[in-house]
Short mmCIF file of C-alpha atoms in Angstrom, two decimals:
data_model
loop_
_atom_site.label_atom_id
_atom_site.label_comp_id
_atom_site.label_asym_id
_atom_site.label_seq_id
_atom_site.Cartn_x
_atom_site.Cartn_y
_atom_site.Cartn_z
CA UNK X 1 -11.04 -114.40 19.20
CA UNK X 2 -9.56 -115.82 16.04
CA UNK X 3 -6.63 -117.14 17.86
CA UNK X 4 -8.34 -119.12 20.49
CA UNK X 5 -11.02 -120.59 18.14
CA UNK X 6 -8.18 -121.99 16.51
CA UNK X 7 -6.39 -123.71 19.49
CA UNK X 8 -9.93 -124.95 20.25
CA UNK X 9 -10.19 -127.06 17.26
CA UNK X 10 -6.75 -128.20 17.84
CA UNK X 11 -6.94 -129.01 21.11
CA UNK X 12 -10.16 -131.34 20.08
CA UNK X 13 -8.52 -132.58 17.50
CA UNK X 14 -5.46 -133.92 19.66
CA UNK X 15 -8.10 -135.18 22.99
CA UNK X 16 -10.04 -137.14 19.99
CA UNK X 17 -6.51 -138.62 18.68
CA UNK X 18 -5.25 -139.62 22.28
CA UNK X 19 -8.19 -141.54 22.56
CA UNK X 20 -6.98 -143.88 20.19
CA UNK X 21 -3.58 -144.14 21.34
CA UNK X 22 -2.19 -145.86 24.54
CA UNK X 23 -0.88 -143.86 27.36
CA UNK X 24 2.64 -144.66 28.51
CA UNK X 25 3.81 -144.73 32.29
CA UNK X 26 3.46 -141.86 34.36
CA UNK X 27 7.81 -141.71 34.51
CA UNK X 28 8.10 -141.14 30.77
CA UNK X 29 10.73 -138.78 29.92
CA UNK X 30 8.82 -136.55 27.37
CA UNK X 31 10.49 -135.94 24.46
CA UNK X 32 8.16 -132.45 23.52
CA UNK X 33 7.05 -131.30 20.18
CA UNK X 34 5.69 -127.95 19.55
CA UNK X 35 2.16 -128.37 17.04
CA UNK X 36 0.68 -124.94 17.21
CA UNK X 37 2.49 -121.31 18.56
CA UNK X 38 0.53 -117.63 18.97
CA UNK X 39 3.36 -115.40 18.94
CA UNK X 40 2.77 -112.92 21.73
CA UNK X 41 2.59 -109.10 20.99
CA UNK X 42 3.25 -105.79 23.21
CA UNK X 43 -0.91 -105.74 23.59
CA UNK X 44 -1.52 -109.75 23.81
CA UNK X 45 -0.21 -112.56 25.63
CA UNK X 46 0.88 -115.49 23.63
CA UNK X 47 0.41 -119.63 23.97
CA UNK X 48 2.11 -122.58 22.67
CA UNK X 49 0.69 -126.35 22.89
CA UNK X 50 3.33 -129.02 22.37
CA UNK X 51 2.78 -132.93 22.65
CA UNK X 52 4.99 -135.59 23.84
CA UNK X 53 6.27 -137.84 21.31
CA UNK X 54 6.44 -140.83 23.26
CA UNK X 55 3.07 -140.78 25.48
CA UNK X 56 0.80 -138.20 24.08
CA UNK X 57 0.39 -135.82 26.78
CA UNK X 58 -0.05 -132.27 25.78
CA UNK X 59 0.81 -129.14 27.41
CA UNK X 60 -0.73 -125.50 26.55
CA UNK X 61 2.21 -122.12 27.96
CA UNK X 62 1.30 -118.83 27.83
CA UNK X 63 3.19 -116.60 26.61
CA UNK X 64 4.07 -113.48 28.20
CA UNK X 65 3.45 -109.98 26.16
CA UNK X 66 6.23 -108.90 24.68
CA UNK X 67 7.97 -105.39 24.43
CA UNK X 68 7.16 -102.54 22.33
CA UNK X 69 9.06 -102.59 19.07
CA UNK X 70 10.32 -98.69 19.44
CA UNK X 71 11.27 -96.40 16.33
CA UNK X 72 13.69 -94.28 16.76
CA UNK X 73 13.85 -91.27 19.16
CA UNK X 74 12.75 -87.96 17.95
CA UNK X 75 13.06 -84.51 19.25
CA UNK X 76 9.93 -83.20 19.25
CA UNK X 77 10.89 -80.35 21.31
CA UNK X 78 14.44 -78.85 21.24
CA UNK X 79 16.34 -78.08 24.39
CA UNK X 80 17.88 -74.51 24.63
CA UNK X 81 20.21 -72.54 27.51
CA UNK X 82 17.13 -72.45 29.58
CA UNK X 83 14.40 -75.27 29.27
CA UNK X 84 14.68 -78.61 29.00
CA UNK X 85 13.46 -80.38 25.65
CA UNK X 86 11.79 -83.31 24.82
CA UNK X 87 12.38 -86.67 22.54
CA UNK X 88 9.74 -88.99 21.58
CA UNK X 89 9.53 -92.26 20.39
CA UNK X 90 6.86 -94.81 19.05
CA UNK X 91 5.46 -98.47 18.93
CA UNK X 92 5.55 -99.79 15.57
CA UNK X 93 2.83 -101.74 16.47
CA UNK X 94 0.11 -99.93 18.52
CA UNK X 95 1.37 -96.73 17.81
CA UNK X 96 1.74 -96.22 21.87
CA UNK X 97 4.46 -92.62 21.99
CA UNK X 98 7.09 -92.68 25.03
CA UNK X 99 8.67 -89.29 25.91
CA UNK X 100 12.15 -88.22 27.64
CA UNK X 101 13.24 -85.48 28.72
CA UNK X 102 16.57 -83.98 26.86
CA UNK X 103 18.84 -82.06 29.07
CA UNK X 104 19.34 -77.88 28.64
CA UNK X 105 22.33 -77.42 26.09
CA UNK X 106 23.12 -74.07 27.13
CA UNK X 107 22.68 -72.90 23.32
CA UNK X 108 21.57 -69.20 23.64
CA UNK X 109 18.51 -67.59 20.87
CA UNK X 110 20.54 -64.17 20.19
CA UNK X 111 19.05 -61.47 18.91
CA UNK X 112 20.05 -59.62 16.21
CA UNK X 113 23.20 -56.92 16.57
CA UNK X 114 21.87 -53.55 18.26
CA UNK X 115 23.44 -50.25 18.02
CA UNK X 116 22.71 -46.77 19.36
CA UNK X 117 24.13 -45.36 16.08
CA UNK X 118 24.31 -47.15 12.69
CA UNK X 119 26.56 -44.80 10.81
CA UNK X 120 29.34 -46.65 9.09
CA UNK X 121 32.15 -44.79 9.03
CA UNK X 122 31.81 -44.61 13.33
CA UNK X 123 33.49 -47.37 15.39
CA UNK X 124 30.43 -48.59 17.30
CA UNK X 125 29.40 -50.63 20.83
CA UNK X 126 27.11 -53.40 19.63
CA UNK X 127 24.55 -55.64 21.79
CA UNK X 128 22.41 -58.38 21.55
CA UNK X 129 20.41 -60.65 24.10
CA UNK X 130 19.09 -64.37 24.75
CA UNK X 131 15.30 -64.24 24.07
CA UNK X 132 15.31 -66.88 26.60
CA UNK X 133 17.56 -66.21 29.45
CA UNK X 134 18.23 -62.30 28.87
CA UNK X 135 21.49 -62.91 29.10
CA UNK X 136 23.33 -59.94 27.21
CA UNK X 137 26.60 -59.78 24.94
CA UNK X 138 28.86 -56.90 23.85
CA UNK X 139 30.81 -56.58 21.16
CA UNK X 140 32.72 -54.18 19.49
CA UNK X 141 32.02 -52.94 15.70
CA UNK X 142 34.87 -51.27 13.51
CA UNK X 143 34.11 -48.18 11.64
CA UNK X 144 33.83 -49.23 7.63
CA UNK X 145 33.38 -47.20 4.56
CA UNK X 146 29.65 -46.82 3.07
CA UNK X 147 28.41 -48.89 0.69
CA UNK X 148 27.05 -46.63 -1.98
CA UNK X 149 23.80 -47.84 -3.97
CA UNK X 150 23.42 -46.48 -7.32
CA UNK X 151 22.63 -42.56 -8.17
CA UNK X 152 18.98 -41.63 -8.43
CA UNK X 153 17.40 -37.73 -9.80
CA UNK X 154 15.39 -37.04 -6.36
CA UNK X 155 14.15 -33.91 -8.10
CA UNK X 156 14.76 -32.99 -11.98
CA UNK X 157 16.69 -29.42 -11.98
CA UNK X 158 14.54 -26.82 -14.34
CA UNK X 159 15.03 -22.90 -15.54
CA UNK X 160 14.19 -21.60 -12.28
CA UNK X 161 15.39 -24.38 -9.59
CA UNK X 162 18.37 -26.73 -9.30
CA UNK X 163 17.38 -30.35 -8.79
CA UNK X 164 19.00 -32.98 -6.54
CA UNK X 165 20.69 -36.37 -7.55
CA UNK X 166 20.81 -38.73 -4.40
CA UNK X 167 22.13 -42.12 -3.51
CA UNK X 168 21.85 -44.18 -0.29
CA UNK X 169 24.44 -46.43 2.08
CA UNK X 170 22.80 -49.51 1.54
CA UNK X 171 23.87 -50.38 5.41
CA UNK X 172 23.18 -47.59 7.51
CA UNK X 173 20.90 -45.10 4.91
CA UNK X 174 23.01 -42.40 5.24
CA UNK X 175 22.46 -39.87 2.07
CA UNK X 176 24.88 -38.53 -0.05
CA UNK X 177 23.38 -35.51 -2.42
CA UNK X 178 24.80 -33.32 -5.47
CA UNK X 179 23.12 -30.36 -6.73
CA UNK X 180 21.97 -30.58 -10.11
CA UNK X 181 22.61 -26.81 -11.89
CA UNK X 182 19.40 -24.84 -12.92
CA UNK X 183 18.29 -25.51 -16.96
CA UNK X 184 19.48 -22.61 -19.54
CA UNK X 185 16.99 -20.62 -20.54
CA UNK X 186 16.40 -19.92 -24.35
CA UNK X 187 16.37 -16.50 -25.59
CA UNK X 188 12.56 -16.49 -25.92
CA UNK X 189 12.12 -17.83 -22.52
CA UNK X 190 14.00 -15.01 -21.42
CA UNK X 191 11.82 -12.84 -23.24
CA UNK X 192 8.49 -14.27 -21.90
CA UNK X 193 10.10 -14.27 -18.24
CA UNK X 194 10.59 -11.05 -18.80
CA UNK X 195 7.01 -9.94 -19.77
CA UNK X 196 5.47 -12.23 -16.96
CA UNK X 197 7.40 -10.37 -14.35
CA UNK X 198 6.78 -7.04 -16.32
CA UNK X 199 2.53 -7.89 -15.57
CA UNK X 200 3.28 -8.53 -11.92
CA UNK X 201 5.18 -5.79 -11.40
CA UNK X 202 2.05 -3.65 -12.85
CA UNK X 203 -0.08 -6.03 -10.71
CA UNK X 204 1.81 -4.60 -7.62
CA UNK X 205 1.46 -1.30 -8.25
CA UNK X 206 -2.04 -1.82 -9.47
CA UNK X 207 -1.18 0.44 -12.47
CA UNK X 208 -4.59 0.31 -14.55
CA UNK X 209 -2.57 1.84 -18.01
CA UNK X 210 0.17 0.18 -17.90
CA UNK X 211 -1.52 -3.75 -17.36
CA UNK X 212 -3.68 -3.48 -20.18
CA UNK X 213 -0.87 -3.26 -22.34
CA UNK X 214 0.13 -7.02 -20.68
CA UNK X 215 -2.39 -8.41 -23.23
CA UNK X 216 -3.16 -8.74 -26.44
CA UNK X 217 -6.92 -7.46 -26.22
CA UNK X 218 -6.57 -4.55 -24.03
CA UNK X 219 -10.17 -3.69 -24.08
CA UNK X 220 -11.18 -7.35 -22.53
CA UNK X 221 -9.14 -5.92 -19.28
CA UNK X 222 -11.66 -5.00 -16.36
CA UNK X 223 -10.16 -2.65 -14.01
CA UNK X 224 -11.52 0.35 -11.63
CA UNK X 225 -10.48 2.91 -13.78
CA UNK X 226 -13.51 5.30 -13.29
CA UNK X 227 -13.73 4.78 -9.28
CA UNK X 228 -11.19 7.19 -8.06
CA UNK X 229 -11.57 5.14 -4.21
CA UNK X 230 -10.36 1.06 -5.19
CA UNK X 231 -7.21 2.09 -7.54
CA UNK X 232 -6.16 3.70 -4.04
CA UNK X 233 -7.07 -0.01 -2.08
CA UNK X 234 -5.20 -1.80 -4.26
CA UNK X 235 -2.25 0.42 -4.80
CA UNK X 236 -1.85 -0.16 -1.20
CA UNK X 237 -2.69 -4.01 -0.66
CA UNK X 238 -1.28 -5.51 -3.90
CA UNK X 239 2.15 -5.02 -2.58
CA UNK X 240 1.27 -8.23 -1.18
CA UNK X 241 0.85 -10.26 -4.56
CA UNK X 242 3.62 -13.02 -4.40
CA UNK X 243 4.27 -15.63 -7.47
CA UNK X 244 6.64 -17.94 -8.28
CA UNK X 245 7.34 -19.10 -11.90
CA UNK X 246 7.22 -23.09 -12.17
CA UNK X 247 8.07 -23.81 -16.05
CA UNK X 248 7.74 -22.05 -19.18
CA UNK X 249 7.28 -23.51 -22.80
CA UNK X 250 7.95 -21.89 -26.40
CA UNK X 251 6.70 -23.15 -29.64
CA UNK X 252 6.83 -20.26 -32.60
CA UNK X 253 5.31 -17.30 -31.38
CA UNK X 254 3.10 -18.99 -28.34
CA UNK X 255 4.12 -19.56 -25.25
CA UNK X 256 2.58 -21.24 -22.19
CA UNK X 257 3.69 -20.18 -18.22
CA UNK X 258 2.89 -22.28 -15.13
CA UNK X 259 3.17 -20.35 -12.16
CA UNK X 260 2.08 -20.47 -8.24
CA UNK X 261 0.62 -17.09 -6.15
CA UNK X 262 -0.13 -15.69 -3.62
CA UNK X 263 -2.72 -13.08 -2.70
CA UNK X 264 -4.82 -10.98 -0.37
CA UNK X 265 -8.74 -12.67 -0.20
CA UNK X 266 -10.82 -9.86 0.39
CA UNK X 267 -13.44 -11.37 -0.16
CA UNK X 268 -15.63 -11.60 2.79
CA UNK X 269 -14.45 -7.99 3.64
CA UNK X 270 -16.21 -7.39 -0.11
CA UNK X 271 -19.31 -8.71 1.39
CA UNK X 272 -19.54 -7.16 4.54
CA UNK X 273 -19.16 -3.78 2.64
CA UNK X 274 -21.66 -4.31 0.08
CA UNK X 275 -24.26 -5.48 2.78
CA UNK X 276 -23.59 -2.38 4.58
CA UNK X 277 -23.76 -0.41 1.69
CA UNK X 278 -26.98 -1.50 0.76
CA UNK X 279 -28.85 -0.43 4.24
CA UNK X 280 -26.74 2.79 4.03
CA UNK X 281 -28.82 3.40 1.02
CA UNK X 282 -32.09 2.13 2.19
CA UNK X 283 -31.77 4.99 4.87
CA UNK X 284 -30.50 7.27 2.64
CA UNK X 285 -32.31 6.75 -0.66
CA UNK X 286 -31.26 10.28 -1.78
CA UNK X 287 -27.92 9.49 -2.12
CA UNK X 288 -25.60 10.43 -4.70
CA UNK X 289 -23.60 7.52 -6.45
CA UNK X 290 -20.58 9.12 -5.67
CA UNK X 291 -21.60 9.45 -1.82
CA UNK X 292 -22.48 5.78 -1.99
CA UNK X 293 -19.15 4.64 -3.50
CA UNK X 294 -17.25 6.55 -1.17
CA UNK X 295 -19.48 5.19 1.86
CA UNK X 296 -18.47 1.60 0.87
CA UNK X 297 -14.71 2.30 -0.09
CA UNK X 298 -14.57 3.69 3.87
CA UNK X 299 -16.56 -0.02 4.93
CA UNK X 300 -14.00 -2.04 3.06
CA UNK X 301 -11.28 0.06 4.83
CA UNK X 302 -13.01 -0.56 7.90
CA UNK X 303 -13.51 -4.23 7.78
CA UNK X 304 -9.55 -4.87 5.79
CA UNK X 305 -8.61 -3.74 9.61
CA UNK X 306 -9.57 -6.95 11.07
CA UNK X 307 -6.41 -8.85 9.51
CA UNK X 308 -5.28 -10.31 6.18
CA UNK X 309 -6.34 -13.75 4.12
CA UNK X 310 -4.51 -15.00 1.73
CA UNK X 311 -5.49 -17.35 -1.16
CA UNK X 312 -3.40 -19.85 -2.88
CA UNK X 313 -3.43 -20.74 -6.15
CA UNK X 314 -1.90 -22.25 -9.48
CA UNK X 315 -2.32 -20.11 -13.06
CA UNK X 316 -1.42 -20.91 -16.48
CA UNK X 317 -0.95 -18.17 -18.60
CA UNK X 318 -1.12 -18.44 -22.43
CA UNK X 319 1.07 -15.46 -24.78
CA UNK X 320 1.45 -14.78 -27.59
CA UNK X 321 4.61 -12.77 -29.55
CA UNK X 322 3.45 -9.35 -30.41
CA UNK X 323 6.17 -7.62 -32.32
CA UNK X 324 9.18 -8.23 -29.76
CA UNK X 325 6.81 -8.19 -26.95
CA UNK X 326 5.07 -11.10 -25.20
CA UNK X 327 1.91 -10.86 -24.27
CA UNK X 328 -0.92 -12.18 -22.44
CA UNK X 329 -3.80 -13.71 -24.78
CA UNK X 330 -6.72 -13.45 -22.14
CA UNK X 331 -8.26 -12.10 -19.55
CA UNK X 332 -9.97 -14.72 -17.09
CA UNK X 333 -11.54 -15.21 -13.72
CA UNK X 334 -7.90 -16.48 -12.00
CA UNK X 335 -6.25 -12.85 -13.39
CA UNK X 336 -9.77 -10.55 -12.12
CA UNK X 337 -9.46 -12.24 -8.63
CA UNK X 338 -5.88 -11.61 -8.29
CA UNK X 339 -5.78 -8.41 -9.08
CA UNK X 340 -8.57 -7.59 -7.41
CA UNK X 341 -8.94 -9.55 -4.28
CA UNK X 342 -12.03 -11.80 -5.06
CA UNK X 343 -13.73 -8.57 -5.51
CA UNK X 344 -15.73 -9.60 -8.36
CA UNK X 345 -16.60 -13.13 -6.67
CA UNK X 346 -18.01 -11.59 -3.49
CA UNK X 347 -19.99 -9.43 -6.02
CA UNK X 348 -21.27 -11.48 -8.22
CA UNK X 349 -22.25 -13.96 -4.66
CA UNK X 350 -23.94 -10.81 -3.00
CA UNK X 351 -25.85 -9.72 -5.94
#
């Protein structure tokens, strides 16, 4: 709009000029002069008015639209073994894109190296394949040494286990291992070892005199020592107590032993005894104790028939030195229920 307002006023301006001057013959050889020029662009046409120099007489060309002024080509999408890519290039001026196609270049996308085994030291028949065309290629791999990382403790070594000191091939994960040799133990850990065992070997044989000795307050020990019927239970049935001694400290004359076990859960057999002991005596309320004990010893012999539970556990045990002996400072619940099947749980639950 700009552009042809302005050749209007210039055209005017030249029709109001020639009015004043005198027009030559119609033969005159024009001798042209360019007064105004619109370049042309690659959205516009162009013009250009020129006037002749000798008799006036103007002329108005238009100008064809010109090319695009391209920038350079860019791939926009690259060509690969398969497909066809695709360059693109732009006007400077109107921003209009043009797009060629760039032939395949028969570049495969491999994959990474695959192998059925990945063991270093074992000559090897790699693959890989074109993501594209599927196109596969063999190759293959020498055996190599391992390439060690450094040495790690997988699991520390203590008085009672060896540990384990590992390392990794860094390529193919193989594991290399050394055993690590069990901790000394000090003469007093020998000594409380020794004691330890000594109250599970009383534990197995359920031998009532002999485990109150284990501590240092004998009298705080509850055991059937006046029923003649459940020293015979667990004489039979604590042959199944298993333990297993996980670390043992000495300061002075104390001592502390972390241990795992192992051992027969009576206790629903306890309950199923006392419940039939109680309507035993409802119907016989003349009974003797001794009768009744008897009657509920034969129950829990009865119902231990049905298979065995087992309960799981950790204990810490606290000693103390007693003379040359170690020995166990207290009597808890953990100790009662091992030695006596959750007996005392399922009775204390019942009643």
């Amino acid at each position: 709009m700009k552009k042809k307002l302005i050749l209007s006023c210039i055209v005017g301006f030249l029709l109001c000029l020639l009015s004043v001057i005198p027009i030559y013959a119609s033969e005159c050889s024009h001798v042209w002069e360019t007064v105004y020029r619109i370049e042309p662009d690659c959205l516009s046409k162009g013009s250009e008015m020129k006037i002749c120099q000798k008799c006036r007489k103007i002329e108005t060309i238009s100008l064809p639209v010109s090319d695009h002024p391209w920038g350079e080509w860019q791939i926009t999408t690259a060509p690969n073994c398969t497909y066809t890519g695709i360059k693109t290039r732009t006007c400077t001026f109107c921003y209009k894109t043009q797009q060629e196609d760039v032939p395949t270049n028969g570049i495969h996308s491999w994959s990474d190296w695959k192998t059925a085994t990945n063991i270093c030291t074992e000559e090897k028949k790699a693959y890989r394949s074109c993501s594209y065309c599927h196109t596969q290629e063999t190759t293959i791999i020498p055996a190599s040494n391992h390439v060690w990382g450094e040495w790690y403790i997988d699991k520390k070594p203590t008085i009672f286990k060896t540990g384990v000191r590992m390392r990794y091939c860094i390529n193919c994960l193989t594991e290399d291992k050394i055993i690590i040799p069990k901790q000394k133990m000090t003469t007093a850990q020998k000594q409380v070892k020794k004691s330890v065992d000594r109250f599970f070997k009383y534990a197995k044989q359920y031998n009532t005199s002999k485990l109150t000795k284990c501590f240092t307050k004998p009298s705080s020990v509850k055991l059937f020592i006046e029923n003649s019927y459940m020293p015979q239970y667990y004489k039979k049935y604590n042959k199944r107590i298993s333990y297993e001694l996980k670390s043992i400290k000495v300061s002075g004359k104390n001592a502390t032993v972390k241990l795992s076990y192992k051992y027969p859960n009576r206790y629903n057999v306890f309950k199923a005894a006392f419940e039939n002991s109680v309507y035993y005596q409802l119907k016989n309320p003349n009974i003797s104790e001794s009768q009744l004990l008897k009657y509920m010893y034969e129950r829990i012999c009865v119902h231990s028939k049905a298979g065995i539970d087992y309960s799981h556990g950790n204990l810490t045990l606290k000693l103390k030195k007693s003379g040359s002996a170690w020995k166990i400072t207290s009597f808890n619940s953990k100790i009662d229920n091992l030695l006596h099947s959750n007996y005392t749980k399922a009775y204390n639950d019942y009643f």
